[in-house]
Amino acid sequence: MAKGSTRLVRYVVFAVFTLTSAFSFQALALFYFVSNSKYNGVTVHPGDFKGRWDNSQSQDRAPTDQEQEAPLRSGSDSTAGDTSGDSSEYYPKDREEWGVTSKARIAEMGKQFPLAMNPNDPGWDNLMSTAPGPRMNATFVTLARNSDVYDIAKSIRQVEDRFNRRYNYDWVFLNDKPFDDTFKKVTSSLASGKTHYGLIPKEHWSYPEWIDRDRAKKVREDMKARKIIYGDSVSYRHMCRYESGFFFRHPLMLNYEYYWRVEPSIELFCDVHYDPFRVLVEEDKKYSFVLSLYEYGETIKTLWDSTKKFMKNHPEHIAPDNSLEFLSDDDGETYNNCHFWSNFEIGSLDWLRSKSYIDFFESLDKDGGFFYERWGDAPVHSIAAGLLLKKDEIKFFNDIAYYHVPFTHCPTGEQTRLDLRCHCNPKDNFDWKTYSCTSRYFDLNGLKKPEGHDSEHK
């Protein structure tokens, strides 16, 4: 991004992996755009998630101490003023107010309204009307600035046309500055669900007290001299730290149990015939992805050292039958840099708010690598999912076709693409390339790769 640009942050990481042997020499260049948003400042006080304040709708400021003690309110539109509600529970006592049901009722209603997972299932062609069946306690979430309005408008249109116009899930927008009227009007006009606008508190977007700012500055200067992309960016570091440890703690997000992260200027290439949130609930999944690849090693030199320290200090949090083999080729001694690309993720907010994840994040945060190096939220989320979740709690969505510059996930299998009315070029599919980690995920979980993957392996 040119100096002084007001557009969203994107960066390119050029990484070269060289493998030599008697028979081969391979060099790989990864053009890796990791983030869409630039901010200038985040720290978070861990806080008690049982504080019940709702700053939904057009709230553009951080909650006051009095408001943080106010009870949670369910249901709101995009234009009403500041409100507080009438329930002191973590979620509304009567979730039917949200169209949200308990897992028991979801299972019961699921028998009456089965998901249309393939063309032979009832309701597969019902793409023009509201989908029947239960809704999950879920939302889309976007970190954006006012200047991102038309880039995120494109994303909303994609999500609505391919999925949400039938399900009408809410959308939460977060910003470190107040959203302006144009942003609110454009986004609320496009979303079929309720839209909510939240301000990130300054104390969540600044240096924590234990960071040596002079040391952090010297690191940035050194990275700039070595031409490490965004190595000199303060705002990028704050953004990665916020996505790693804080977005799920925002008062607006406390209203929900599941989230779908959406970035500006993404594309969804295919129809989504079913509810991915419900799939996660019914299959008891906690995290999902569509793209995976290798992180740029120069930005995370000590991340695995911090991870190993956490594992030693908190063995109680390490899940049995975890995905360590996805992350490491030597039984945890070193990190192979594989990670899920977190600009797309659908997952459990309850998991992110769990003691295991909070302990993991706070352990990393104390080590200072977000500022003394340039740790990204993608490897942080991925390592956490790989160690703290059982491997069968992570899901790959082959049929959610997705693009975020420069990588494409185009569903493998010609008939699948035709059934889903996809408009992506299968030659652009990243899944089975040498520098993707998706094959590793399939092998670890003993999953059969989609028909046609061999022809896409280059």
Short mmCIF file of C-alpha atoms in Angstrom, two decimals:
data_model
loop_
_atom_site.label_atom_id
_atom_site.label_comp_id
_atom_site.label_asym_id
_atom_site.label_seq_id
_atom_site.Cartn_x
_atom_site.Cartn_y
_atom_site.Cartn_z
CA MET A 1 0.00 0.00 0.00
CA ALA A 2 1.41 3.36 -0.98
CA LYS A 3 2.43 5.71 1.78
CA GLY A 4 -0.44 7.92 2.86
CA SER A 5 -3.09 5.68 1.28
CA THR A 6 -6.37 5.54 3.06
CA ARG A 7 -7.31 2.18 1.60
CA LEU A 8 -7.32 -1.00 3.64
CA VAL A 9 -4.05 -2.59 4.63
CA ARG A 10 -2.75 -5.32 2.45
CA TYR A 11 0.69 -6.66 2.27
CA VAL A 12 2.70 -9.05 0.22
CA VAL A 13 4.97 -11.58 1.78
CA PHE A 14 7.53 -13.05 -0.54
CA ALA A 15 8.86 -16.26 0.92
CA VAL A 16 11.25 -18.62 -0.77
CA PHE A 17 11.40 -22.23 0.30
CA THR A 18 14.35 -24.09 -1.22
CA LEU A 19 14.49 -27.84 -1.08
CA THR A 20 17.54 -29.61 -2.45
CA SER A 21 18.29 -33.27 -2.89
CA ALA A 22 19.97 -35.54 -5.41
CA PHE A 23 16.88 -35.43 -7.56
CA SER A 24 15.18 -32.10 -7.01
CA PHE A 25 15.49 -28.41 -6.49
CA GLN A 26 12.39 -26.46 -5.75
CA ALA A 27 11.90 -22.77 -5.09
CA LEU A 28 8.60 -21.40 -3.96
CA ALA A 29 7.42 -17.83 -3.91
CA LEU A 30 4.38 -17.04 -1.83
CA PHE A 31 2.61 -13.78 -2.45
CA TYR A 32 0.79 -13.58 0.80
CA PHE A 33 -1.75 -10.89 1.53
CA VAL A 34 -2.76 -11.41 5.11
CA SER A 35 -4.96 -8.54 6.18
CA ASN A 36 -7.44 -6.02 4.93
CA SER A 37 -7.57 -3.47 7.67
CA LYS A 38 -5.24 -0.83 9.01
CA TYR A 39 -5.59 0.62 12.46
CA ASN A 40 -3.52 2.85 14.62
CA GLY A 41 -3.54 1.57 17.92
CA VAL A 42 -4.98 -2.20 20.85
CA THR A 43 -4.60 -3.63 24.32
CA VAL A 44 -7.14 -5.59 26.15
CA HIS A 45 -7.87 -6.02 29.76
CA PRO A 46 -8.94 -9.66 30.05
CA GLY A 47 -12.16 -8.67 31.76
CA ASP A 48 -15.06 -10.74 32.94
CA PHE A 49 -17.27 -11.88 30.09
CA LYS A 50 -20.24 -11.88 32.43
CA GLY A 51 -20.44 -8.10 32.15
CA ARG A 52 -23.70 -7.60 30.25
CA TRP A 53 -23.77 -4.47 28.20
CA ASP A 54 -25.24 -4.19 24.71
CA ASN A 55 -23.96 -1.42 22.46
CA SER A 56 -25.65 -2.79 19.40
CA GLN A 57 -27.14 -0.81 16.55
CA SER A 58 -25.49 2.56 15.95
CA GLN A 59 -23.37 2.66 19.09
CA ASP A 60 -20.08 4.37 18.26
CA ARG A 61 -18.27 4.66 21.56
CA ALA A 62 -16.82 2.44 24.22
CA PRO A 63 -19.17 1.48 27.10
CA THR A 64 -19.01 3.45 30.31
CA ASP A 65 -18.49 1.69 33.61
CA GLN A 66 -22.21 2.04 34.34
CA GLU A 67 -23.18 0.62 30.95
CA GLN A 68 -20.89 -2.35 31.36
CA GLU A 69 -22.98 -3.30 34.37
CA ALA A 70 -26.25 -2.94 32.46
CA PRO A 71 -28.10 -6.12 31.49
CA LEU A 72 -28.01 -7.56 27.99
CA ARG A 73 -30.77 -6.80 25.53
CA SER A 74 -31.70 -9.11 22.69
CA GLY A 75 -32.75 -8.02 19.25
CA SER A 76 -32.10 -4.59 17.75
CA ASP A 77 -32.23 -2.81 14.43
CA SER A 78 -29.57 -0.78 12.69
CA THR A 79 -30.90 2.69 13.36
CA ALA A 80 -32.16 2.82 16.94
CA GLY A 81 -30.36 4.76 19.64
CA ASP A 82 -28.39 3.53 22.60
CA THR A 83 -30.21 0.94 24.65
CA SER A 84 -29.74 -1.43 27.49
CA GLY A 85 -31.92 -4.43 28.09
CA ASP A 86 -33.81 -6.58 30.47
CA SER A 87 -31.82 -9.77 31.00
CA SER A 88 -28.82 -10.32 33.24
CA GLU A 89 -27.94 -13.66 31.68
CA TYR A 90 -24.98 -14.24 29.39
CA TYR A 91 -27.45 -14.83 26.56
CA PRO A 92 -31.16 -14.00 26.60
CA LYS A 93 -33.13 -16.42 28.75
CA ASP A 94 -35.66 -16.88 26.00
CA ARG A 95 -33.59 -17.42 22.92
CA GLU A 96 -36.74 -17.87 20.88
CA GLU A 97 -36.79 -14.06 20.80
CA TRP A 98 -33.80 -14.36 18.47
CA GLY A 99 -35.19 -17.27 16.48
CA VAL A 100 -32.44 -19.22 18.22
CA THR A 101 -33.01 -22.54 19.90
CA SER A 102 -31.23 -24.89 22.25
CA LYS A 103 -29.17 -27.74 20.79
CA ALA A 104 -31.90 -30.17 21.78
CA ARG A 105 -34.50 -28.21 19.85
CA ILE A 106 -32.11 -27.77 16.93
CA ALA A 107 -31.75 -31.53 16.76
CA GLU A 108 -35.50 -31.99 16.94
CA MET A 109 -36.21 -29.32 14.34
CA GLY A 110 -33.41 -30.72 12.19
CA LYS A 111 -35.45 -33.88 11.72
CA GLN A 112 -38.30 -31.77 10.37
CA PHE A 113 -36.03 -29.46 8.34
CA PRO A 114 -32.97 -31.47 7.24
CA LEU A 115 -30.09 -29.59 5.68
CA ALA A 116 -29.79 -29.79 1.90
CA MET A 117 -26.21 -30.99 1.60
CA ASN A 118 -26.35 -32.41 -1.94
CA PRO A 119 -28.61 -32.16 -5.02
CA ASN A 120 -30.64 -35.19 -4.00
CA ASP A 121 -31.71 -33.64 -0.70
CA PRO A 122 -35.12 -31.98 -0.35
CA GLY A 123 -34.90 -28.19 -0.58
CA TRP A 124 -31.71 -28.12 -2.62
CA ASP A 125 -33.28 -25.89 -5.29
CA ASN A 126 -35.07 -23.66 -2.81
CA LEU A 127 -32.69 -20.73 -3.27
CA MET A 128 -35.18 -17.93 -3.87
CA SER A 129 -37.12 -18.00 -0.61
CA THR A 130 -36.35 -17.92 3.10
CA ALA A 131 -34.82 -21.17 4.25
CA PRO A 132 -36.94 -23.19 6.69
CA GLY A 133 -35.67 -24.54 9.97
CA PRO A 134 -33.87 -23.21 13.04
CA ARG A 135 -31.33 -20.41 13.14
CA MET A 136 -28.18 -20.52 15.21
CA ASN A 137 -27.04 -17.82 17.64
CA ALA A 138 -24.57 -16.48 15.11
CA THR A 139 -23.35 -13.39 13.29
CA PHE A 140 -21.03 -12.19 10.58
CA VAL A 141 -18.25 -9.99 11.92
CA THR A 142 -16.10 -7.46 10.07
CA LEU A 143 -13.26 -5.24 11.20
CA ALA A 144 -13.45 -2.20 8.92
CA ARG A 145 -12.92 1.51 8.56
CA ASN A 146 -15.23 4.11 7.04
CA SER A 147 -13.05 4.22 3.94
CA ASP A 148 -13.67 0.48 3.43
CA VAL A 149 -17.38 1.05 2.83
CA TYR A 150 -17.56 0.10 -0.84
CA ASP A 151 -15.09 -2.73 -0.52
CA ILE A 152 -17.13 -4.27 2.28
CA ALA A 153 -20.30 -3.51 0.32
CA LYS A 154 -18.99 -5.84 -2.36
CA SER A 155 -18.40 -8.54 0.23
CA ILE A 156 -21.85 -8.15 1.78
CA ARG A 157 -23.47 -8.41 -1.65
CA GLN A 158 -21.53 -11.62 -2.32
CA VAL A 159 -22.49 -13.15 1.03
CA GLU A 160 -26.13 -12.12 0.71
CA ASP A 161 -26.56 -13.34 -2.88
CA ARG A 162 -24.87 -16.68 -2.30
CA PHE A 163 -26.18 -17.40 1.21
CA ASN A 164 -27.61 -14.93 3.70
CA ARG A 165 -30.67 -13.64 1.86
CA ARG A 166 -32.22 -17.00 2.76
CA TYR A 167 -31.05 -17.00 6.40
CA ASN A 168 -30.93 -13.33 7.46
CA TYR A 169 -28.11 -13.58 10.00
CA ASP A 170 -26.92 -10.41 11.75
CA TRP A 171 -23.77 -8.48 10.96
CA VAL A 172 -21.41 -6.86 13.46
CA PHE A 173 -19.03 -4.13 12.26
CA LEU A 174 -16.13 -3.06 14.48
CA ASN A 175 -13.93 0.01 14.10
CA ASP A 176 -11.44 1.95 16.21
CA LYS A 177 -13.15 5.14 15.03
CA PRO A 178 -16.89 5.98 14.99
CA PHE A 179 -18.68 4.71 11.90
CA ASP A 180 -20.06 7.51 9.75
CA ASP A 181 -23.59 7.74 8.33
CA THR A 182 -22.52 6.65 4.86
CA PHE A 183 -20.99 3.43 6.16
CA LYS A 184 -24.09 2.66 8.20
CA LYS A 185 -26.56 3.47 5.45
CA VAL A 186 -24.75 1.49 2.76
CA THR A 187 -24.08 -1.60 4.85
CA SER A 188 -27.50 -1.72 6.51
CA SER A 189 -29.22 -1.41 3.12
CA LEU A 190 -27.35 -4.46 1.81
CA ALA A 191 -27.60 -6.82 4.79
CA SER A 192 -30.76 -8.87 5.21
CA GLY A 193 -30.15 -9.35 8.94
CA LYS A 194 -29.76 -6.70 11.61
CA THR A 195 -26.60 -4.62 11.50
CA HIS A 196 -24.67 -3.53 14.60
CA TYR A 197 -21.84 -0.98 14.78
CA GLY A 198 -19.31 -1.12 17.58
CA LEU A 199 -16.42 1.08 18.62
CA ILE A 200 -13.24 -0.62 19.77
CA PRO A 201 -12.21 0.90 23.11
CA LYS A 202 -8.87 2.68 23.07
CA GLU A 203 -7.59 0.46 25.87
CA HIS A 204 -8.09 -2.46 23.46
CA TRP A 205 -6.09 -0.79 20.70
CA SER A 206 -2.82 0.30 22.30
CA TYR A 207 0.42 -1.04 23.76
CA PRO A 208 0.10 -3.18 26.87
CA GLU A 209 2.03 -1.83 29.82
CA TRP A 210 4.72 -4.53 29.71
CA ILE A 211 5.91 -3.72 26.18
CA ASP A 212 9.23 -1.89 25.87
CA ARG A 213 8.39 0.63 23.15
CA ASP A 214 12.01 1.46 22.41
CA ARG A 215 12.76 -2.21 21.83
CA ALA A 216 9.66 -2.53 19.66
CA LYS A 217 10.74 0.49 17.61
CA LYS A 218 14.20 -0.97 17.04
CA VAL A 219 12.61 -4.22 15.86
CA ARG A 220 10.45 -2.34 13.36
CA GLU A 221 13.46 -0.40 12.08
CA ASP A 222 15.43 -3.62 11.66
CA MET A 223 12.58 -5.33 9.82
CA LYS A 224 12.19 -2.32 7.55
CA ALA A 225 15.90 -2.43 6.75
CA ARG A 226 15.60 -6.12 5.92
CA LYS A 227 12.55 -5.36 3.75
CA ILE A 228 10.21 -7.60 5.72
CA ILE A 229 6.80 -6.65 4.47
CA TYR A 230 4.92 -4.56 7.04
CA GLY A 231 7.78 -5.17 9.41
CA ASP A 232 7.73 -1.48 10.29
CA SER A 233 3.95 -1.19 10.71
CA VAL A 234 2.58 -0.39 14.16
CA SER A 235 -1.05 -0.47 13.04
CA TYR A 236 -0.73 -3.93 11.52
CA ARG A 237 0.59 -5.30 14.80
CA HIS A 238 -2.31 -3.80 16.73
CA MET A 239 -4.77 -5.29 14.26
CA CYS A 240 -3.26 -8.78 14.51
CA ARG A 241 -3.28 -8.61 18.29
CA TYR A 242 -6.90 -7.48 18.32
CA GLU A 243 -8.03 -10.28 16.02
CA SER A 244 -6.02 -12.77 18.07
CA GLY A 245 -7.31 -11.85 21.49
CA PHE A 246 -10.09 -9.34 21.60
CA PHE A 247 -12.74 -9.19 18.87
CA PHE A 248 -14.74 -11.94 20.54
CA ARG A 249 -14.74 -9.97 23.81
CA HIS A 250 -16.45 -6.92 22.33
CA PRO A 251 -19.82 -6.31 24.04
CA LEU A 252 -21.64 -6.75 20.72
CA MET A 253 -20.06 -10.15 20.18
CA LEU A 254 -21.13 -11.36 23.62
CA ASN A 255 -24.63 -11.68 22.17
CA TYR A 256 -23.55 -14.59 19.97
CA GLU A 257 -22.14 -18.10 20.08
CA TYR A 258 -20.82 -18.45 16.52
CA TYR A 259 -19.18 -16.07 14.05
CA TRP A 260 -18.30 -15.92 10.36
CA ARG A 261 -15.45 -13.52 9.64
CA VAL A 262 -15.82 -11.50 6.44
CA GLU A 263 -13.17 -9.17 5.02
CA PRO A 264 -13.58 -6.35 2.48
CA SER A 265 -13.35 -7.25 -1.23
CA ILE A 266 -13.76 -11.01 -0.89
CA GLU A 267 -15.76 -13.19 -3.26
CA LEU A 268 -17.97 -16.22 -2.74
CA PHE A 269 -18.00 -18.09 -6.03
CA CYS A 270 -20.70 -20.70 -5.38
CA ASP A 271 -24.16 -21.01 -3.87
CA VAL A 272 -24.23 -22.11 -0.24
CA HIS A 273 -27.31 -24.35 -0.02
CA TYR A 274 -27.17 -25.05 3.70
CA ASP A 275 -26.41 -23.23 6.95
CA PRO A 276 -22.70 -23.61 7.87
CA PHE A 277 -23.43 -22.38 11.40
CA ARG A 278 -25.87 -25.23 11.88
CA VAL A 279 -23.34 -27.69 10.46
CA LEU A 280 -20.86 -26.63 13.13
CA VAL A 281 -23.50 -27.04 15.84
CA GLU A 282 -24.79 -30.42 14.64
CA GLU A 283 -21.31 -31.83 13.99
CA ASP A 284 -19.88 -30.30 17.19
CA LYS A 285 -17.16 -28.39 15.32
CA LYS A 286 -15.41 -25.41 16.89
CA TYR A 287 -13.37 -24.01 13.99
CA SER A 288 -13.46 -24.19 10.20
CA PHE A 289 -11.44 -23.02 7.21
CA VAL A 290 -11.22 -23.08 3.41
CA LEU A 291 -7.58 -22.09 2.79
CA SER A 292 -4.33 -23.06 4.49
CA LEU A 293 -0.70 -22.30 3.75
CA TYR A 294 2.75 -21.58 5.21
CA GLU A 295 3.36 -18.45 7.26
CA TYR A 296 6.32 -16.19 6.50
CA GLY A 297 8.91 -17.48 8.98
CA GLU A 298 10.71 -14.16 9.52
CA THR A 299 7.62 -12.75 11.24
CA ILE A 300 7.18 -15.50 13.85
CA LYS A 301 10.68 -16.63 14.82
CA THR A 302 9.86 -17.20 18.50
CA LEU A 303 6.15 -17.97 18.27
CA TRP A 304 6.70 -21.69 18.65
CA ASP A 305 9.05 -21.17 21.60
CA SER A 306 6.24 -19.27 23.33
CA THR A 307 3.83 -22.03 22.37
CA LYS A 308 6.05 -24.73 23.86
CA LYS A 309 6.32 -22.72 27.06
CA PHE A 310 2.53 -22.56 27.21
CA MET A 311 2.23 -26.31 26.62
CA LYS A 312 4.66 -26.96 29.46
CA ASN A 313 2.85 -24.60 31.84
CA HIS A 314 -0.68 -25.67 30.88
CA PRO A 315 -0.73 -29.35 29.94
CA GLU A 316 -4.33 -29.45 31.14
CA HIS A 317 -5.38 -27.39 28.11
CA ILE A 318 -3.82 -29.61 25.45
CA ALA A 319 -6.59 -31.65 23.84
CA PRO A 320 -6.33 -35.39 23.43
CA ASP A 321 -6.18 -36.45 19.78
CA ASN A 322 -5.16 -32.94 18.74
CA SER A 323 -3.69 -31.69 15.44
CA LEU A 324 -0.05 -31.32 16.48
CA GLU A 325 0.99 -33.22 13.35
CA PHE A 326 -0.59 -30.48 11.23
CA LEU A 327 1.65 -27.93 12.94
CA SER A 328 4.90 -29.82 13.39
CA ASP A 329 6.92 -32.40 11.50
CA ASP A 330 9.04 -33.44 14.48
CA ASP A 331 6.57 -34.16 17.27
CA GLY A 332 6.38 -30.55 18.42
CA GLU A 333 10.06 -29.65 18.50
CA THR A 334 9.65 -27.05 15.74
CA TYR A 335 6.79 -25.34 13.90
CA ASN A 336 6.39 -26.08 10.19
CA ASN A 337 4.53 -22.74 9.71
CA CYS A 338 1.28 -24.34 8.49
CA HIS A 339 -1.77 -22.31 9.37
CA PHE A 340 -5.40 -21.79 8.43
CA TRP A 341 -5.92 -18.51 6.58
CA SER A 342 -8.02 -16.64 9.10
CA ASN A 343 -9.47 -13.96 6.83
CA PHE A 344 -12.09 -16.66 6.31
CA GLU A 345 -13.15 -18.58 9.37
CA ILE A 346 -16.41 -19.78 10.87
CA GLY A 347 -16.10 -20.77 14.48
CA SER A 348 -17.27 -20.95 18.06
CA LEU A 349 -17.11 -17.78 20.11
CA ASP A 350 -17.59 -19.82 23.26
CA TRP A 351 -14.34 -21.63 22.45
CA LEU A 352 -12.46 -18.36 21.93
CA ARG A 353 -13.85 -17.14 25.25
CA SER A 354 -12.86 -20.36 27.01
CA LYS A 355 -10.20 -20.49 29.71
CA SER A 356 -7.95 -22.61 27.52
CA TYR A 357 -7.89 -20.11 24.66
CA ILE A 358 -7.66 -17.04 26.91
CA ASP A 359 -4.77 -18.63 28.82
CA PHE A 360 -3.06 -19.39 25.51
CA PHE A 361 -3.49 -15.88 24.15
CA GLU A 362 -2.42 -14.18 27.38
CA SER A 363 0.67 -16.37 27.61
CA LEU A 364 1.68 -15.34 24.08
CA ASP A 365 0.75 -11.73 24.72
CA LYS A 366 3.02 -11.49 27.77
CA ASP A 367 5.94 -12.64 25.63
CA GLY A 368 5.45 -9.58 23.43
CA GLY A 369 5.82 -11.19 20.02
CA PHE A 370 3.02 -9.14 18.49
CA PHE A 371 5.34 -6.13 18.88
CA TYR A 372 8.85 -7.57 19.17
CA GLU A 373 8.24 -9.63 16.04
CA ARG A 374 5.13 -9.46 13.88
CA TRP A 375 2.92 -12.36 14.89
CA GLY A 376 -0.24 -12.69 12.80
CA ASP A 377 -3.65 -13.75 14.04
CA ALA A 378 -3.74 -16.60 11.50
CA PRO A 379 -0.93 -18.67 13.04
CA VAL A 380 -2.16 -17.77 16.53
CA HIS A 381 -5.69 -19.03 15.81
CA SER A 382 -4.31 -22.05 13.97
CA ILE A 383 -1.90 -23.14 16.68
CA ALA A 384 -4.64 -22.72 19.27
CA ALA A 385 -7.08 -24.79 17.21
CA GLY A 386 -4.41 -27.39 16.52
CA LEU A 387 -3.51 -27.88 20.19
CA LEU A 388 -6.60 -26.97 22.21
CA LEU A 389 -9.20 -28.71 20.05
CA LYS A 390 -9.56 -32.33 19.12
CA LYS A 391 -8.73 -32.79 15.46
CA ASP A 392 -12.31 -33.76 14.63
CA GLU A 393 -13.51 -30.39 15.97
CA ILE A 394 -11.94 -28.61 12.97
CA LYS A 395 -13.77 -28.62 9.64
CA PHE A 396 -12.79 -27.94 6.02
CA PHE A 397 -15.59 -26.57 3.83
CA ASN A 398 -14.87 -27.74 0.28
CA ASP A 399 -18.14 -26.34 -1.05
CA ILE A 400 -17.77 -22.75 0.26
CA ALA A 401 -15.85 -21.20 -2.62
CA TYR A 402 -13.81 -18.20 -1.53
CA TYR A 403 -11.35 -15.63 -2.82
CA HIS A 404 -9.18 -13.20 -0.93
CA VAL A 405 -6.33 -11.71 -2.91
CA PRO A 406 -4.25 -13.51 -4.02
CA PHE A 407 -5.60 -17.00 -3.18
CA THR A 408 -8.67 -18.87 -4.36
CA HIS A 409 -10.51 -21.82 -2.91
CA CYS A 410 -12.54 -23.24 -5.82
CA PRO A 411 -14.32 -26.50 -4.94
CA THR A 412 -12.60 -29.59 -6.23
CA GLY A 413 -14.72 -31.68 -8.57
CA GLU A 414 -16.43 -30.58 -11.78
CA GLN A 415 -19.86 -31.89 -10.84
CA THR A 416 -19.64 -30.17 -7.46
CA ARG A 417 -18.91 -26.85 -9.16
CA LEU A 418 -21.80 -27.32 -11.57
CA ASP A 419 -24.22 -28.28 -8.79
CA LEU A 420 -23.19 -25.20 -6.78
CA ARG A 421 -23.37 -22.87 -9.81
CA CYS A 422 -19.79 -21.78 -9.27
CA HIS A 423 -18.09 -19.14 -11.39
CA CYS A 424 -14.50 -19.72 -10.25
CA ASN A 425 -11.78 -21.13 -12.47
CA PRO A 426 -10.65 -24.52 -11.09
CA LYS A 427 -7.14 -23.76 -12.34
CA ASP A 428 -6.96 -21.06 -9.66
CA ASN A 429 -7.74 -23.46 -6.82
CA PHE A 430 -5.03 -23.24 -4.18
CA ASP A 431 -5.95 -26.32 -2.14
CA TRP A 432 -3.65 -28.92 -3.65
CA LYS A 433 -0.67 -26.77 -4.57
CA THR A 434 2.70 -27.66 -3.07
CA TYR A 435 2.63 -24.64 -0.77
CA SER A 436 -0.86 -25.36 0.58
CA CYS A 437 -1.25 -27.25 3.86
CA THR A 438 -4.69 -28.65 3.07
CA SER A 439 -3.37 -32.06 1.97
CA ARG A 440 -1.68 -32.34 5.36
CA TYR A 441 -5.04 -31.67 7.06
CA PHE A 442 -6.72 -34.41 5.00
CA ASP A 443 -3.95 -36.91 5.71
CA LEU A 444 -3.95 -36.16 9.44
CA ASN A 445 -7.69 -36.77 9.67
CA GLY A 446 -7.75 -39.79 7.37
CA LEU A 447 -10.09 -38.01 4.98
CA LYS A 448 -10.57 -38.94 1.35
CA LYS A 449 -9.51 -36.10 -0.91
CA PRO A 450 -12.18 -34.83 -3.31
CA GLU A 451 -12.33 -36.46 -6.73
CA GLY A 452 -10.16 -34.55 -9.16
CA HIS A 453 -7.61 -33.22 -6.67
CA ASP A 454 -4.72 -34.99 -8.43
CA SER A 455 -5.13 -32.88 -11.56
CA GLU A 456 -4.85 -29.70 -9.48
CA HIS A 457 -1.62 -30.63 -7.69
CA LYS A 458 1.15 -28.44 -9.09
#
